[in-house]
Amino acid sequence: MPSITNQYLARYRRVSAGEGSGDLLPVTGAQRRFALVRSLDPAGRPDVVPMFFAFPHGTVDPERLRKAARRLAGRHTALRSRPAVVRGTPVLRDGEPDVRVARPAPAPGERPADTLRRALAAWEPQGPPLRLFLVRDDAGRTEDLLAVALDHAVCDGRSLARIADELGAAYGEDPEGDAAPEETAAERAAYHEAVLLQLAAEERADTPEAAAYWADRLRTVRAHAPLPRPQRVAPGTLPSGSAEAQLPAHDGGVPFPGLLDACRAAAGALYGPDLAVPLGYPWGGRPAGAQAVVGCFLNTVVFPAATGHGPAPEATADAWWDDLDRADMPFDAVVAAARSAGTGWSGALDGLLTVDDDSRRPPLRLGGVEGREVHVDGRPVRGPFAVSVTQGAAIRLRMVWDRAVLDDATAHRAFAALTESLRPTARTAR
């Protein structure tokens, strides 16, 4: 039987062979996952990845910023292409860059962060994948907030630092300049080739042996994510909660299996013992031989975290290393393999883990002014909880949760378990 990747390529070739379909581009397995998540959302909302920056009041020129963002989108196929589904086949539709700088007006007495949150909640699914929102603090006249927001189907975490860097560079260029046609055509060809190379790697990874491995690995995973609580979020309450902490790095950070173990501890506090909770984390990179293009290439790997008192940290590390040997198998193929084994798992993840290195997050500079990266909490969360870890001179932890699924008291207990697991004394004791 042909692999899921092979079947997708066959469908893509059919839909892209018709007249007037020359603007259609294939998508990676990571992008297919976001198309699936979007299709399952009642409102058809995409996953949105925002970067928030605070600038001194009045220092950002909105029109210059718009032209810089337009040049950026013109130079990168992914940033001007809109995710679409053509005859049941996920694709990107290449087009002209269409970037605006929205300037949402604050409601009376509303803080800039609240205004940004409200603007992002009103994201129009059919609009451009790259959007900018600038909220000026005309009342306090201290800091303005800028959101650089992207549809996750066109970028992964590895693209964000480059986008911020190139946006700042474009802001300082000729405000009337656009990408040259030959530059745009060359990048489009490089992007198309990178996606085909990624799909070839996914097809090689999508083997019967890998399917059997994941079917066995996920055979005990809980079939359904937690259902919403009977008592939903009270009116006027933000849809998500958050907690953060900073720990000393000491010996240079925590190995990835240790972070998975910490998330397992958090899942145990959330859901109780004796469960195999599906956690997801991004892994991978651009395929060998591909140029360094902006796009969405990182696969989501599933880790069935046992919430009992075991396993030992060594068992977590051994299982993770085994998983990495099959980490290129695309997410939708892994879900299909698990379902074929009768698990009943829909592919919904109970938790997400993302890890970053603070040296890879350069600040956004606009006209020589450095923006301070900030967080805007309270936005909707795709899944019950998500953990982000930034490692460097210190370990910075953030956990967010969906208040429709998890109450704050339980979530804070889970965050305490997560934090305790990562303290140097706890790691040494292991």
Coordinates of C-alpha atoms in Angstrom, one line a residue:
M1 CA 0.0 0.0 0.0
P2 CA 1.4 3.4 -0.9
S3 CA 2.6 5.6 2.0
I4 CA 0.6 8.6 3.1
T5 CA 3.3 10.8 1.7
N6 CA 3.2 9.0 -1.6
Q7 CA -0.6 9.3 -1.7
Y8 CA -0.3 13.1 -1.0
L9 CA 2.2 13.6 -3.8
A10 CA 0.0 11.8 -6.3
R11 CA -3.0 14.0 -5.3
Y12 CA -0.8 17.2 -5.5
R13 CA 0.4 16.3 -9.0
R14 CA -3.2 15.9 -10.1
V15 CA -4.5 19.2 -8.7
S16 CA -1.4 21.1 -9.9
A17 CA -1.6 19.7 -13.5
G18 CA -4.7 21.7 -14.5
E19 CA -4.7 25.0 -16.3
G20 CA -4.3 28.0 -14.1
S21 CA -2.8 26.0 -11.2
G22 CA 0.8 27.1 -11.6
D23 CA 0.6 29.0 -8.4
L24 CA 0.0 25.9 -6.3
L25 CA 2.9 24.5 -4.2
P26 CA 3.2 21.2 -2.3
V27 CA 3.2 21.2 1.5
T28 CA 5.3 19.3 4.0
G29 CA 4.1 16.8 6.5
A30 CA 4.3 19.5 9.2
Q31 CA 2.0 21.7 7.1
R32 CA -0.4 18.9 6.6
R33 CA -0.7 18.6 10.3
F34 CA -1.6 22.3 10.6
A35 CA -4.2 21.8 7.8
L36 CA -5.7 18.9 9.8
V37 CA -5.8 20.9 13.0
R38 CA -7.4 23.8 11.2
S39 CA -10.1 21.5 9.6
L40 CA -11.0 20.1 13.0
D41 CA -11.5 23.6 14.6
P42 CA -15.2 24.6 14.5
A43 CA -14.2 28.1 13.5
G44 CA -11.5 27.0 11.0
R45 CA -8.9 28.9 12.9
P46 CA -5.2 28.4 12.0
D47 CA -2.5 28.1 14.6
V48 CA -1.0 31.6 14.9
V49 CA 2.6 32.3 16.0
P50 CA 3.1 35.8 17.3
M51 CA 6.2 37.6 18.3
F52 CA 5.6 40.6 20.6
F53 CA 7.9 43.6 21.0
A54 CA 7.8 46.7 23.1
F55 CA 9.3 49.9 21.5
P56 CA 9.6 53.3 23.0
H57 CA 6.5 55.3 22.3
G58 CA 6.3 56.8 18.8
T59 CA 9.6 55.3 17.5
V60 CA 8.0 52.9 15.0
D61 CA 6.9 54.4 11.6
P62 CA 3.9 52.3 10.5
E63 CA 4.2 53.0 6.8
R64 CA 7.9 52.2 6.7
L65 CA 7.2 49.0 8.7
R66 CA 4.5 48.0 6.1
K67 CA 6.9 48.5 3.2
A68 CA 9.6 46.5 5.0
A69 CA 7.2 43.7 5.7
R70 CA 6.1 43.7 2.1
R71 CA 9.7 43.4 0.9
L72 CA 10.2 40.6 3.4
A73 CA 7.2 38.7 2.1
G74 CA 8.2 39.3 -1.5
R75 CA 11.5 37.6 -0.9
H76 CA 10.1 34.5 0.8
T77 CA 7.6 32.3 -1.0
A78 CA 6.2 30.9 2.3
L79 CA 5.4 34.4 3.7
R80 CA 3.3 35.5 0.7
S81 CA 1.6 32.1 0.1
R82 CA -1.8 31.3 1.6
P83 CA -2.6 27.8 2.8
A84 CA -5.5 26.3 0.9
V85 CA -7.2 23.0 0.3
V86 CA -7.9 22.2 -3.4
R87 CA -10.1 19.2 -4.1
G88 CA -9.3 17.8 -0.6
T89 CA -5.5 18.4 -1.1
P90 CA -3.6 20.8 1.2
V91 CA -1.4 23.2 -0.8
L92 CA 0.1 26.7 -0.6
R93 CA -1.2 29.2 -3.2
D94 CA 1.6 31.6 -4.2
G95 CA 0.6 35.2 -4.7
E96 CA 1.6 38.8 -4.4
P97 CA 2.7 40.0 -1.0
D98 CA -0.2 41.5 0.8
V99 CA 1.0 42.9 4.2
R100 CA -0.6 45.6 6.3
V101 CA 0.2 47.1 9.6
A102 CA -3.1 47.0 11.5
R103 CA -3.5 49.7 14.2
P104 CA -6.3 48.5 16.4
A105 CA -7.9 51.2 18.5
P106 CA -8.0 50.6 22.2
A107 CA -11.3 50.5 23.9
P108 CA -11.7 53.1 26.8
G109 CA -9.4 52.2 29.6
E110 CA -8.0 49.2 27.7
R111 CA -4.3 48.3 28.1
P112 CA -2.2 47.9 24.9
A113 CA -1.7 44.2 25.6
D114 CA -5.5 43.7 25.9
T115 CA -6.0 45.5 22.5
L116 CA -3.4 43.2 20.9
R117 CA -5.0 40.1 22.4
R118 CA -8.4 41.2 21.0
A119 CA -7.0 42.0 17.6
L120 CA -5.3 38.6 17.3
A121 CA -8.5 36.8 18.4
A122 CA -10.3 38.4 15.4
W123 CA -7.8 36.8 13.0
E124 CA -9.5 36.3 9.6
P125 CA -8.6 32.8 8.4
Q126 CA -8.6 33.7 4.7
G127 CA -6.2 36.6 5.0
P128 CA -2.4 36.8 4.4
P129 CA -0.2 34.6 6.5
L130 CA 2.1 37.4 7.7
R131 CA 0.4 40.3 9.6
L132 CA 1.6 43.1 11.8
F133 CA -0.3 44.8 14.6
L134 CA 0.9 48.1 16.2
V135 CA -0.8 49.4 19.4
R136 CA 0.3 52.9 20.5
D137 CA 0.2 53.8 24.2
D138 CA -1.1 57.3 23.6
A139 CA -2.3 57.5 27.2
G140 CA 0.8 56.6 29.1
R141 CA 3.2 57.5 26.3
T142 CA 5.8 55.0 27.5
E143 CA 5.9 51.9 25.2
D144 CA 4.1 50.8 22.1
L145 CA 3.5 47.1 21.4
L146 CA 4.1 45.5 18.0
A147 CA 3.0 42.0 17.1
V148 CA 4.6 40.2 14.2
A149 CA 2.2 37.3 13.7
L150 CA 2.3 34.4 11.2
D151 CA 0.1 31.4 10.3
H152 CA 2.1 28.5 11.7
A153 CA 1.5 26.7 8.3
V154 CA 4.1 29.0 6.7
C155 CA 6.8 29.1 9.4
D156 CA 8.4 27.0 12.1
G157 CA 10.4 28.1 15.1
R158 CA 13.6 28.1 13.2
S159 CA 12.3 30.7 10.8
L160 CA 11.3 33.2 13.5
A161 CA 14.7 34.6 14.3
R162 CA 15.5 35.0 10.6
I163 CA 12.2 36.8 10.0
A164 CA 12.9 39.2 12.9
D165 CA 16.4 39.8 11.6
E166 CA 15.4 40.4 8.0
L167 CA 12.4 42.6 8.9
G168 CA 14.7 44.9 10.8
A169 CA 17.2 45.0 7.9
A170 CA 14.4 45.7 5.4
Y171 CA 13.1 48.6 7.6
G172 CA 16.5 50.3 7.1
E173 CA 16.5 49.9 3.3
D174 CA 15.1 52.0 0.6
P175 CA 11.5 52.4 1.5
E176 CA 10.4 52.2 -2.1
G177 CA 12.4 49.2 -3.1
D178 CA 10.9 45.7 -3.8
A179 CA 12.5 42.4 -4.3
A180 CA 13.8 42.0 -7.9
P181 CA 11.7 39.6 -10.1
E182 CA 14.7 37.3 -10.7
E183 CA 15.4 37.2 -6.9
T184 CA 11.8 36.2 -6.2
A185 CA 11.9 33.5 -8.9
A186 CA 15.1 32.0 -7.7
E187 CA 13.8 31.9 -4.1
R188 CA 10.6 30.3 -5.2
A189 CA 12.5 27.6 -7.1
A190 CA 14.7 27.0 -4.0
Y191 CA 11.6 26.8 -1.7
H192 CA 9.8 24.3 -4.1
E193 CA 13.0 22.2 -4.2
A194 CA 13.3 22.2 -0.4
V195 CA 9.7 21.0 0.0
L196 CA 10.2 18.2 -2.5
L197 CA 13.4 17.1 -0.7
Q198 CA 11.5 17.2 2.6
L199 CA 8.7 15.1 1.1
A200 CA 11.2 12.6 -0.3
A201 CA 12.8 12.3 3.2
E202 CA 9.3 11.7 4.7
E203 CA 8.5 9.1 2.1
R204 CA 11.7 7.2 2.9
A205 CA 10.8 7.4 6.6
D206 CA 7.2 6.2 6.1
T207 CA 8.0 2.5 6.1
P208 CA 6.0 -0.5 7.3
E209 CA 8.7 -1.0 10.0
A210 CA 8.4 2.5 11.3
A211 CA 4.6 2.2 11.2
A212 CA 4.8 -1.0 13.3
Y213 CA 7.1 0.8 15.8
W214 CA 4.8 3.7 16.3
A215 CA 1.7 1.5 16.5
D216 CA 3.4 -0.4 19.3
R217 CA 4.8 2.7 21.0
L218 CA 1.4 4.4 21.1
R219 CA -0.8 1.4 21.7
T220 CA -1.5 2.4 25.3
V221 CA -1.9 6.1 24.8
R222 CA -5.1 7.7 26.0
A223 CA -7.5 7.8 23.2
H224 CA -9.0 11.3 23.8
A225 CA -7.7 14.6 25.1
P226 CA -9.5 15.8 28.3
L227 CA -13.0 17.1 27.8
P228 CA -13.9 20.7 28.7
R229 CA -14.9 21.1 32.4
P230 CA -18.6 21.2 33.2
Q231 CA -18.1 24.8 34.6
R232 CA -16.6 26.7 31.7
V233 CA -14.5 29.9 31.9
A234 CA -16.4 32.6 33.6
P235 CA -17.4 35.7 31.5
G236 CA -14.7 38.3 31.4
T237 CA -11.9 35.7 32.3
L238 CA -9.1 35.2 29.8
P239 CA -9.3 31.9 28.0
S240 CA -5.9 30.7 29.1
G241 CA -3.7 30.9 32.2
S242 CA 0.0 31.1 32.5
A243 CA 2.9 30.6 34.9
E244 CA 6.6 31.2 34.5
A245 CA 9.8 30.7 36.5
Q246 CA 13.6 31.1 36.0
L247 CA 16.1 28.5 37.2
P248 CA 19.9 28.5 37.3
A249 CA 21.4 26.6 34.4
H250 CA 24.5 25.5 36.3
D251 CA 26.0 22.8 34.1
G252 CA 24.8 24.3 30.9
G253 CA 21.2 23.3 30.7
V254 CA 18.9 20.3 30.8
P255 CA 19.2 17.4 28.2
F256 CA 16.1 17.0 26.2
P257 CA 15.0 13.7 27.9
G258 CA 15.1 15.6 31.2
L259 CA 12.7 18.1 29.8
L260 CA 10.4 15.3 28.7
D261 CA 10.6 13.8 32.1
A262 CA 9.6 17.2 33.6
C263 CA 6.6 17.4 31.3
R264 CA 5.7 13.8 32.4
A265 CA 5.7 15.0 36.0
A266 CA 3.4 17.9 35.0
A267 CA 1.0 15.6 33.1
G268 CA 0.9 13.3 36.2
A269 CA -0.2 16.3 38.3
L270 CA -2.8 17.2 35.7
Y271 CA -4.4 13.9 34.8
G272 CA -3.4 11.4 37.6
P273 CA -1.2 8.3 37.5
D274 CA -1.2 5.3 35.3
L275 CA -1.8 7.0 32.0
A276 CA 0.1 7.3 28.8
V277 CA -0.3 10.9 27.9
P278 CA 0.5 12.0 24.3
L279 CA 3.0 14.9 24.4
G280 CA 4.2 16.5 21.2
Y281 CA 7.4 18.3 20.4
P282 CA 8.9 19.7 17.2
W283 CA 12.0 18.0 15.8
G284 CA 14.0 18.0 12.6
G285 CA 15.3 20.6 10.2
R286 CA 15.7 21.4 6.6
P287 CA 16.4 18.3 4.5
A288 CA 19.9 17.6 3.3
G289 CA 20.8 19.5 0.1
A290 CA 18.1 22.1 0.6
Q291 CA 18.8 25.8 0.7
A292 CA 18.0 27.7 3.9
V293 CA 14.5 28.8 3.1
V294 CA 11.9 30.2 5.4
G295 CA 9.1 27.7 5.8
C296 CA 7.5 25.0 8.0
F297 CA 9.6 21.9 8.1
L298 CA 9.8 20.7 11.7
N299 CA 7.9 17.5 12.3
T300 CA 5.8 17.0 15.4
V301 CA 7.0 13.9 17.3
V302 CA 4.8 12.2 19.8
F303 CA 6.0 11.0 23.2
P304 CA 3.7 8.8 25.2
A305 CA 4.5 10.1 28.7
A306 CA 3.7 7.5 31.5
T307 CA 2.3 9.4 34.5
G308 CA 3.0 6.8 37.1
H309 CA 5.9 6.9 39.6
G310 CA 8.2 5.5 36.9
P311 CA 9.8 5.1 34.6
A312 CA 13.3 5.9 35.6
P313 CA 15.0 8.9 33.8
E314 CA 17.2 6.4 32.0
A315 CA 14.2 4.7 30.5
T316 CA 12.9 8.0 29.2
A317 CA 16.2 8.7 27.6
D318 CA 16.4 5.3 26.0
A319 CA 12.9 5.5 24.6
W320 CA 13.5 9.0 23.2
W321 CA 16.7 7.9 21.4
D322 CA 14.7 5.0 19.9
D323 CA 12.0 7.5 18.8
L324 CA 14.6 9.7 17.1
D325 CA 15.4 6.9 14.7
R326 CA 11.9 7.2 13.4
A327 CA 11.3 10.9 14.0
D328 CA 11.1 11.7 10.2
M329 CA 7.9 9.7 9.8
P330 CA 5.2 12.5 9.3
F331 CA 2.7 13.1 12.0
D332 CA -0.3 12.1 10.0
A333 CA 1.3 8.8 9.1
V334 CA 2.1 8.2 12.8
V335 CA -1.6 8.8 13.7
A336 CA -2.7 6.4 11.0
A337 CA -0.3 3.8 12.3
A338 CA -1.6 4.1 15.9
R339 CA -5.2 4.0 14.8
S340 CA -4.6 0.9 12.6
A341 CA -3.5 -0.8 15.8
G342 CA -6.9 0.0 17.4
T343 CA -5.9 2.7 19.9
G344 CA -8.8 5.0 19.0
W345 CA -6.4 7.9 19.3
S346 CA -7.5 10.9 17.2
G347 CA -4.1 12.6 17.0
A348 CA -5.0 15.2 19.6
L349 CA -2.1 16.1 21.9
D350 CA -2.5 16.6 25.6
G351 CA 0.6 18.8 25.9
L352 CA 3.2 20.5 23.7
L353 CA 6.9 21.1 24.5
T354 CA 9.0 23.6 22.7
V355 CA 12.7 24.3 23.5
D356 CA 14.7 27.3 22.4
D357 CA 18.2 28.7 22.8
D358 CA 18.3 32.3 23.8
S359 CA 21.3 32.9 21.6
R360 CA 19.1 32.1 18.6
R361 CA 16.6 34.8 19.4
P362 CA 18.1 38.1 18.2
P363 CA 16.1 41.2 19.1
L364 CA 14.1 43.1 16.5
R365 CA 15.8 46.4 15.6
L366 CA 13.8 49.0 13.7
G367 CA 15.7 52.1 12.6
G368 CA 18.4 51.5 15.2
V369 CA 15.9 51.1 18.1
E370 CA 15.9 47.7 19.7
G371 CA 12.5 46.2 20.7
R372 CA 12.1 44.4 23.9
E373 CA 10.5 41.0 23.5
V374 CA 7.5 40.6 25.7
H375 CA 4.7 38.1 26.3
V376 CA 1.0 38.8 25.9
D377 CA -0.8 36.2 28.0
G378 CA -4.4 35.0 27.9
R379 CA -4.6 34.0 24.2
P380 CA -6.4 30.8 23.3
V381 CA -4.2 27.6 23.6
R382 CA -4.4 24.8 21.1
G383 CA -4.5 21.9 23.5
P384 CA -4.8 21.5 27.3
F385 CA -1.3 22.8 28.1
A386 CA 1.9 23.8 26.5
V387 CA 5.4 24.3 28.0
S388 CA 8.2 26.4 26.5
V389 CA 11.8 26.3 27.7
T390 CA 14.5 28.8 26.8
Q391 CA 18.0 27.7 27.8
G392 CA 21.0 29.9 28.1
A393 CA 22.6 31.6 31.1
A394 CA 19.4 30.6 32.9
I395 CA 16.5 28.2 32.3
R396 CA 13.3 30.1 31.6
L397 CA 10.1 28.1 31.9
R398 CA 6.6 29.1 30.8
M399 CA 3.5 27.0 30.9
V400 CA 0.1 28.0 29.5
W401 CA -3.1 26.1 29.8
D402 CA -6.7 26.1 28.4
R403 CA -9.0 27.2 31.3
A404 CA -11.9 25.5 29.6
V405 CA -10.1 22.2 30.3
L406 CA -7.9 22.8 33.3
D407 CA -8.7 24.8 36.4
D408 CA -6.0 27.2 37.6
A409 CA -5.3 25.5 40.9
T410 CA -4.6 22.1 39.2
A411 CA -2.5 23.8 36.5
H412 CA -0.3 25.6 39.1
R413 CA 0.3 22.3 40.9
A414 CA 1.4 20.8 37.6
F415 CA 3.7 23.8 37.0
A416 CA 5.2 23.3 40.5
A417 CA 5.9 19.6 39.6
L418 CA 7.5 20.7 36.3
T419 CA 9.7 23.2 38.0
E420 CA 10.7 20.9 40.9
S421 CA 11.7 18.3 38.4
L422 CA 14.1 20.7 36.7
R423 CA 15.8 22.2 39.8
P424 CA 19.5 21.3 39.9
T425 CA 19.1 19.4 43.2
A426 CA 16.3 17.2 41.7
R427 CA 18.4 16.5 38.6
T428 CA 21.4 15.6 40.7
A429 CA 19.4 13.2 42.8
R430 CA 18.5 11.3 39.7

